[in-house]
Amino acid sequence: MSCLAQIEDPRRAGYACRHDLQEIQAIAVCAVLCDMNSFEDMAFWAEHKVAWLKRFLKLKGGIPSHDTFNRVFRILDPRTFEDAFRRWVGGIVPAVGSGTLAVDGKTVRGSGDGNNGPIHVVSAFATDCGLVLGQQKVDGKSNEISAIPELLDALLIKGYLVSLDAMGCQNEIAAKILEKKADYLLAVKGNQPGLQSTLQERFGLAQRQALEQAGQYAQCTEQSHGRFVWQGFWVAPNAGDVDTARWPGCRMLGMVESLRKVGDKESEPERRYYISSRVLSAQAFASAVRAHWGIENNVHWMLDVNFREDAATVRKDNAADNLSRLKRIVLNLLKVETATASFGKVSLAKKRKLAAWDDGYRMAMLGITPDHDG
């Protein structure tokens, strides 16, 4: 994690700091990798791993207390931490992307208190490689609409199909994605009533039947634990239906219809509409839509269940934002590791436990070697 060395120390200049900033961050990464989810956990883990940590850290000031972890991450500039995170990820993924880049927001529920609401974070998730490329905290005085362009501006998204839910269906965001040499796939709902009405007319029953006959249709089914889901996907070229002066580059329109059946109870049909700057086959459209939904399972669910992100109660200053980013760093580490390949499929939860138990595995994952005698 050499990128950590480039983060500026936020502590008062000239002040004799007992603990080195890079060492604090390195211990934090190691601890979170080893199934520790809070600042208290980090300090507790490090106290019991002093001998191992001294194989590659000097630790002249000993092990930081949980108050020190909390204080440092409270004042650490999230932008410099995020820049280091992006540089590291940039060394893993290709310069020109492929597949879908799902952009979606998540609320860290435990980070709120009586005076302030919980923080909300927008993440960009490359679905093909399974990595989070970056995140942006949503300003409490605005919403995702302003955070998304900031995130996209900071990332290399050339070649990706950037998918966003209805909140991101904005003219300016569509233009930003095209400017960055990528394509967009935007969900359309009631926040764009005119556009939604146009798509509802374009995908009426007769029109859908015609598209099916023309081969511009795909479907899929899933069945497990007494739950059956059917989904149909229709695509059509934008033949003047959507104004490209208002929605730049729009070349394709899409609709998804879903039906769910649990036991004997069947849901009403649910329809969702999309516009895209990339012409997709019905099957490619289905894959992109389903890939976007995957951010819930592969990022948000993982953070809540395996990293207990929603249970984290750090609230002051930048602590919640930086702790959230720290967990995404470790999530990426777990996604790219190959040491467990010979074991077959291993869950992220088990990888974290293995990292806690096995010093060699932990070091292999972190790419570190002892550089001094302690």
CSV table of N, CA and C in Angstrom, one decimal, residues 201-304:
chain,number,residue,atom,x,y,z
A,201,GLU,N,-45.2,5.2,-24.0
A,201,GLU,CA,-45.9,5.1,-25.3
A,201,GLU,C,-45.1,4.2,-26.3
A,202,ARG,N,-43.7,4.4,-26.2
A,202,ARG,CA,-42.9,3.6,-27.2
A,202,ARG,C,-42.9,2.1,-26.9
A,203,PHE,N,-43.2,1.7,-25.6
A,203,PHE,CA,-43.2,0.3,-25.3
A,203,PHE,C,-44.6,-0.1,-24.9
A,204,GLY,N,-45.6,0.3,-25.6
A,204,GLY,CA,-47.0,-0.2,-25.4
A,204,GLY,C,-47.1,-1.6,-25.8
A,205,LEU,N,-48.2,-2.3,-25.6
A,205,LEU,CA,-48.3,-3.7,-25.8
A,205,LEU,C,-48.1,-4.0,-27.3
A,206,ALA,N,-48.7,-3.3,-28.2
A,206,ALA,CA,-48.5,-3.6,-29.6
A,206,ALA,C,-47.0,-3.4,-30.1
A,207,GLN,N,-46.4,-2.4,-29.5
A,207,GLN,CA,-45.0,-2.1,-29.9
A,207,GLN,C,-44.1,-3.2,-29.3
A,208,ARG,N,-44.4,-3.7,-28.1
A,208,ARG,CA,-43.6,-4.7,-27.6
A,208,ARG,C,-43.7,-6.0,-28.4
A,209,GLN,N,-44.9,-6.3,-28.9
A,209,GLN,CA,-45.1,-7.5,-29.7
A,209,GLN,C,-44.3,-7.4,-31.0
A,210,ALA,N,-44.3,-6.2,-31.6
A,210,ALA,CA,-43.5,-6.0,-32.8
A,210,ALA,C,-42.0,-6.1,-32.6
A,211,LEU,N,-41.6,-5.6,-31.5
A,211,LEU,CA,-40.1,-5.8,-31.1
A,211,LEU,C,-39.8,-7.2,-30.9
A,212,GLU,N,-40.6,-8.0,-30.3
A,212,GLU,CA,-40.4,-9.4,-30.1
A,212,GLU,C,-40.2,-10.1,-31.4
A,213,GLN,N,-41.1,-9.8,-32.3
A,213,GLN,CA,-41.0,-10.5,-33.6
A,213,GLN,C,-39.8,-10.1,-34.4
A,214,ALA,N,-39.3,-8.9,-34.1
A,214,ALA,CA,-38.0,-8.4,-34.7
A,214,ALA,C,-36.8,-8.9,-34.0
A,215,GLY,N,-36.9,-9.6,-33.0
A,215,GLY,CA,-35.8,-10.2,-32.2
A,215,GLY,C,-35.1,-9.2,-31.3
A,216,GLN,N,-35.8,-8.1,-31.0
A,216,GLN,CA,-35.3,-7.1,-30.0
A,216,GLN,C,-35.9,-7.3,-28.6
A,217,TYR,N,-35.7,-8.6,-28.2
A,217,TYR,CA,-36.3,-9.0,-26.9
A,217,TYR,C,-35.5,-10.1,-26.3
A,218,ALA,N,-35.5,-10.1,-25.0
A,218,ALA,CA,-34.8,-11.2,-24.3
A,218,ALA,C,-35.6,-11.4,-23.0
A,219,GLN,N,-35.4,-12.6,-22.4
A,219,GLN,CA,-36.1,-12.9,-21.1
A,219,GLN,C,-35.2,-13.8,-20.3
A,220,CYS,N,-35.5,-13.8,-19.0
A,220,CYS,CA,-34.7,-14.7,-18.1
A,220,CYS,C,-35.6,-15.0,-16.9
A,221,THR,N,-35.4,-16.1,-16.3
A,221,THR,CA,-36.1,-16.6,-15.1
A,221,THR,C,-35.2,-17.0,-14.0
A,222,GLU,N,-35.6,-16.9,-12.8
A,222,GLU,CA,-34.9,-17.3,-11.6
A,222,GLU,C,-35.8,-18.0,-10.7
A,223,GLN,N,-35.4,-19.1,-10.1
A,223,GLN,CA,-36.3,-19.8,-9.1
A,223,GLN,C,-35.4,-20.3,-8.0
A,224,SER,N,-35.7,-19.9,-6.7
A,224,SER,CA,-35.0,-20.5,-5.6
A,224,SER,C,-35.9,-20.2,-4.3
A,225,HIS,N,-35.8,-21.2,-3.4
A,225,HIS,CA,-36.5,-21.0,-2.1
A,225,HIS,C,-37.9,-20.6,-2.2
A,226,GLY,N,-38.6,-21.2,-3.2
A,226,GLY,CA,-40.1,-21.0,-3.3
A,226,GLY,C,-40.4,-19.6,-4.0
A,227,ARG,N,-39.4,-18.9,-4.5
A,227,ARG,CA,-39.6,-17.6,-5.2
A,227,ARG,C,-39.2,-17.8,-6.6
A,228,PHE,N,-40.1,-17.3,-7.5
A,228,PHE,CA,-40.0,-17.4,-8.9
A,228,PHE,C,-40.0,-15.9,-9.5
A,229,VAL,N,-39.0,-15.6,-10.3
A,229,VAL,CA,-38.9,-14.3,-10.9
A,229,VAL,C,-38.7,-14.4,-12.4
A,230,TRP,N,-39.6,-13.7,-13.1
A,230,TRP,CA,-39.5,-13.6,-14.6
A,230,TRP,C,-39.2,-12.2,-15.0
A,231,GLN,N,-38.3,-12.0,-15.9
A,231,GLN,CA,-38.0,-10.7,-16.4
A,231,GLN,C,-37.9,-10.6,-18.0
A,232,GLY,N,-38.6,-9.6,-18.6
A,232,GLY,CA,-38.5,-9.5,-20.0
A,232,GLY,C,-37.8,-8.2,-20.3
A,233,PHE,N,-37.0,-8.1,-21.4
A,233,PHE,CA,-36.2,-7.0,-21.8
A,233,PHE,C,-36.4,-6.6,-23.2
A,234,TRP,N,-36.9,-5.4,-23.5
A,234,TRP,CA,-37.1,-4.9,-24.9
A,234,TRP,C,-36.2,-3.8,-25.2
A,235,VAL,N,-35.7,-3.7,-26.4
A,235,VAL,CA,-34.9,-2.5,-26.8
A,235,VAL,C,-35.4,-2.0,-28.1
A,236,ALA,N,-35.2,-0.7,-28.4
A,236,ALA,CA,-35.6,-0.1,-29.6
A,236,ALA,C,-34.7,1.1,-29.9
A,237,PRO,N,-34.4,1.3,-31.2
A,237,PRO,CA,-33.6,2.5,-31.5
A,237,PRO,C,-34.3,3.8,-31.2
A,238,ASN,N,-33.6,4.8,-30.9
A,238,ASN,CA,-34.2,6.1,-30.7
A,238,ASN,C,-34.4,6.7,-32.1
A,239,ALA,N,-35.6,6.6,-32.6
A,239,ALA,CA,-35.9,7.1,-34.0
A,239,ALA,C,-36.6,8.4,-33.8
A,240,GLY,N,-36.1,9.3,-33.1
A,240,GLY,CA,-36.7,10.6,-32.9
A,240,GLY,C,-37.7,10.7,-31.7
A,241,ASP,N,-37.8,9.6,-31.0
A,241,ASP,CA,-38.7,9.6,-29.9
A,241,ASP,C,-38.2,10.5,-28.8
A,242,VAL,N,-36.9,10.4,-28.5
A,242,VAL,CA,-36.3,11.2,-27.5
A,242,VAL,C,-35.4,12.3,-28.1
A,243,ASP,N,-35.6,13.5,-27.7
A,243,ASP,CA,-34.9,14.7,-28.2
A,243,ASP,C,-33.4,14.6,-27.8
A,244,THR,N,-32.5,14.5,-28.8
A,244,THR,CA,-31.1,14.4,-28.5
A,244,THR,C,-30.5,15.7,-28.2
A,245,ALA,N,-31.2,16.8,-28.4
A,245,ALA,CA,-30.7,18.1,-28.0
A,245,ALA,C,-30.9,18.2,-26.5
A,246,ARG,N,-31.9,17.6,-25.9
A,246,ARG,CA,-32.1,17.6,-24.5
A,246,ARG,C,-31.3,16.4,-23.8
A,247,TRP,N,-31.3,15.3,-24.5
A,247,TRP,CA,-30.6,14.1,-24.0
A,247,TRP,C,-29.5,13.7,-25.0
A,248,PRO,N,-28.3,14.3,-24.9
A,248,PRO,CA,-27.3,14.2,-25.9
A,248,PRO,C,-26.8,12.7,-26.0
A,249,GLY,N,-26.7,12.3,-27.3
A,249,GLY,CA,-26.2,11.0,-27.6
A,249,GLY,C,-27.1,9.9,-27.4
A,250,CYS,N,-28.4,10.1,-27.1
A,250,CYS,CA,-29.3,9.0,-26.9
A,250,CYS,C,-29.6,8.3,-28.2
A,251,ARG,N,-29.2,7.0,-28.2
A,251,ARG,CA,-29.4,6.2,-29.4
A,251,ARG,C,-30.3,5.0,-29.2
A,252,MET,N,-30.6,4.6,-27.9
A,252,MET,CA,-31.3,3.4,-27.7
A,252,MET,C,-32.3,3.6,-26.5
A,253,LEU,N,-33.4,3.0,-26.6
A,253,LEU,CA,-34.5,3.0,-25.5
A,253,LEU,C,-34.7,1.6,-25.1
A,254,GLY,N,-35.0,1.4,-23.8
A,254,GLY,CA,-35.2,0.1,-23.3
A,254,GLY,C,-36.3,0.0,-22.2
A,255,MET,N,-36.8,-1.2,-22.0
A,255,MET,CA,-37.8,-1.4,-21.0
A,255,MET,C,-37.6,-2.8,-20.4
A,256,VAL,N,-37.8,-2.9,-19.1
A,256,VAL,CA,-37.7,-4.1,-18.3
A,256,VAL,C,-39.1,-4.3,-17.6
A,257,GLU,N,-39.6,-5.5,-17.8
A,257,GLU,CA,-40.8,-5.9,-17.0
A,257,GLU,C,-40.5,-7.1,-16.1
A,258,SER,N,-40.9,-7.0,-14.9
A,258,SER,CA,-40.6,-8.0,-13.9
A,258,SER,C,-41.9,-8.5,-13.3
A,259,LEU,N,-42.0,-9.8,-13.1
A,259,LEU,CA,-43.0,-10.5,-12.3
A,259,LEU,C,-42.4,-11.4,-11.3
A,260,ARG,N,-43.0,-11.3,-10.1
A,260,ARG,CA,-42.5,-12.2,-9.0
A,260,ARG,C,-43.6,-13.0,-8.4
A,261,LYS,N,-43.3,-14.2,-8.1
A,261,LYS,CA,-44.3,-15.1,-7.5
A,261,LYS,C,-43.6,-15.8,-6.3
A,262,VAL,N,-44.2,-15.7,-5.1
A,262,VAL,CA,-43.8,-16.3,-3.9
A,262,VAL,C,-44.9,-17.2,-3.4
A,263,GLY,N,-44.8,-18.5,-3.5
A,263,GLY,CA,-45.9,-19.4,-3.2
A,263,GLY,C,-47.0,-19.2,-4.2
A,264,ASP,N,-48.2,-18.9,-3.7
A,264,ASP,CA,-49.3,-18.7,-4.6
A,264,ASP,C,-49.5,-17.2,-4.9
A,265,LYS,N,-48.7,-16.4,-4.3
A,265,LYS,CA,-48.9,-14.9,-4.5
A,265,LYS,C,-48.1,-14.4,-5.6
A,266,GLU,N,-48.8,-13.8,-6.6
A,266,GLU,CA,-48.1,-13.2,-7.8
A,266,GLU,C,-48.2,-11.7,-7.7
A,267,SER,N,-47.0,-11.0,-8.0
A,267,SER,CA,-47.0,-9.6,-8.0
A,267,SER,C,-47.6,-9.0,-9.2
A,268,GLU,N,-48.0,-7.7,-9.2
A,268,GLU,CA,-48.3,-7.0,-10.4
A,268,GLU,C,-47.1,-6.7,-11.2
A,269,PRO,N,-47.2,-6.7,-12.5
A,269,PRO,CA,-46.1,-6.4,-13.4
A,269,PRO,C,-45.4,-5.1,-13.0
A,270,GLU,N,-44.1,-5.1,-12.9
A,270,GLU,CA,-43.3,-3.8,-12.6
A,270,GLU,C,-42.5,-3.5,-13.8
A,271,ARG,N,-42.6,-2.3,-14.3
A,271,ARG,CA,-41.9,-1.9,-15.5
A,271,ARG,C,-41.0,-0.7,-15.2
A,272,ARG,N,-39.8,-0.8,-15.8
A,272,ARG,CA,-38.7,0.2,-15.6
A,272,ARG,C,-38.2,0.6,-17.0
A,273,TYR,N,-37.9,1.8,-17.2
A,273,TYR,CA,-37.6,2.3,-18.5
A,273,TYR,C,-36.1,2.9,-18.5
A,274,TYR,N,-35.5,2.9,-19.7
A,274,TYR,CA,-34.1,3.3,-19.8
A,274,TYR,C,-33.8,4.0,-21.1
A,275,ILE,N,-32.8,4.9,-21.0
A,275,ILE,CA,-32.2,5.4,-22.3
A,275,ILE,C,-30.7,5.2,-22.2
A,276,SER,N,-30.1,5.1,-23.4
A,276,SER,CA,-28.7,4.7,-23.5
A,276,SER,C,-28.1,5.4,-24.7
A,277,SER,N,-26.8,5.8,-24.6
A,277,SER,CA,-26.1,6.3,-25.7
A,277,SER,C,-25.4,5.2,-26.5
A,278,ARG,N,-25.5,4.0,-26.0
A,278,ARG,CA,-24.9,2.9,-26.7
A,278,ARG,C,-26.0,2.0,-27.2
A,279,VAL,N,-25.9,1.5,-28.5
A,279,VAL,CA,-26.9,0.6,-29.1
A,279,VAL,C,-26.5,-0.8,-28.5
A,280,LEU,N,-27.5,-1.4,-27.8
A,280,LEU,CA,-27.3,-2.7,-27.2
A,280,LEU,C,-28.3,-3.7,-27.8
A,281,SER,N,-27.9,-4.9,-27.9
A,281,SER,CA,-28.9,-6.0,-28.2
A,281,SER,C,-29.7,-6.2,-27.0
A,282,ALA,N,-30.8,-6.9,-27.1
A,282,ALA,CA,-31.7,-7.1,-26.0
A,282,ALA,C,-30.9,-7.9,-24.9
A,283,GLN,N,-30.1,-8.8,-25.3
A,283,GLN,CA,-29.4,-9.6,-24.3
A,283,GLN,C,-28.3,-8.8,-23.6
A,284,ALA,N,-27.6,-7.9,-24.4
A,284,ALA,CA,-26.6,-7.1,-23.8
A,284,ALA,C,-27.3,-6.1,-22.8
A,285,PHE,N,-28.4,-5.6,-23.2
A,285,PHE,CA,-29.2,-4.7,-22.3
A,285,PHE,C,-29.6,-5.4,-21.0
A,286,ALA,N,-30.0,-6.6,-21.1
A,286,ALA,CA,-30.4,-7.4,-20.0
A,286,ALA,C,-29.2,-7.6,-19.1
A,287,SER,N,-28.0,-7.9,-19.6
A,287,SER,CA,-26.8,-8.1,-18.9
A,287,SER,C,-26.4,-6.8,-18.1
A,288,ALA,N,-26.5,-5.7,-18.8
A,288,ALA,CA,-26.1,-4.4,-18.2
A,288,ALA,C,-27.0,-4.0,-17.1
A,289,VAL,N,-28.3,-4.2,-17.3
A,289,VAL,CA,-29.3,-3.9,-16.2
A,289,VAL,C,-29.0,-4.8,-15.0
A,290,ARG,N,-28.8,-6.0,-15.2
A,290,ARG,CA,-28.6,-7.0,-14.1
A,290,ARG,C,-27.3,-6.7,-13.4
A,291,ALA,N,-26.3,-6.3,-14.2
A,291,ALA,CA,-25.0,-6.0,-13.6
A,291,ALA,C,-25.1,-4.8,-12.7
A,292,HIS,N,-25.9,-3.8,-13.1
A,292,HIS,CA,-26.1,-2.6,-12.2
A,292,HIS,C,-26.7,-3.1,-10.9
A,293,TRP,N,-27.8,-3.9,-10.9
A,293,TRP,CA,-28.4,-4.4,-9.7
A,293,TRP,C,-27.4,-5.1,-8.8
A,294,GLY,N,-26.3,-5.6,-9.4
A,294,GLY,CA,-25.3,-6.4,-8.6
A,294,GLY,C,-24.6,-5.6,-7.6
A,295,ILE,N,-24.6,-4.2,-7.8
A,295,ILE,CA,-23.9,-3.4,-6.8
A,295,ILE,C,-24.5,-3.6,-5.4
A,296,GLU,N,-25.8,-3.9,-5.4
A,296,GLU,CA,-26.4,-4.0,-4.1
A,296,GLU,C,-25.8,-5.3,-3.3
A,297,ASN,N,-25.6,-6.4,-4.1
A,297,ASN,CA,-25.1,-7.6,-3.5
A,297,ASN,C,-23.6,-7.6,-3.3
A,298,ASN,N,-22.9,-7.0,-4.3
A,298,ASN,CA,-21.4,-7.2,-4.3
A,298,ASN,C,-20.7,-6.0,-3.6
A,299,VAL,N,-21.4,-4.9,-3.3
A,299,VAL,CA,-20.8,-3.8,-2.5
A,299,VAL,C,-21.6,-3.5,-1.3
A,300,HIS,N,-22.9,-3.1,-1.5
A,300,HIS,CA,-23.7,-2.6,-0.3
A,300,HIS,C,-23.9,-3.7,0.7
A,301,TRP,N,-24.4,-4.8,0.2
A,301,TRP,CA,-24.7,-6.0,1.1
A,301,TRP,C,-23.4,-6.4,1.8
A,302,MET,N,-22.3,-6.5,1.0
A,302,MET,CA,-21.0,-7.0,1.6
A,302,MET,C,-20.6,-6.0,2.7
A,303,LEU,N,-20.7,-4.7,2.5
A,303,LEU,CA,-20.3,-3.8,3.5
A,303,LEU,C,-21.1,-3.9,4.8
A,304,ASP,N,-22.4,-4.1,4.6
A,304,ASP,CA,-23.3,-4.2,5.7
A,304,ASP,C,-23.1,-5.5,6.5
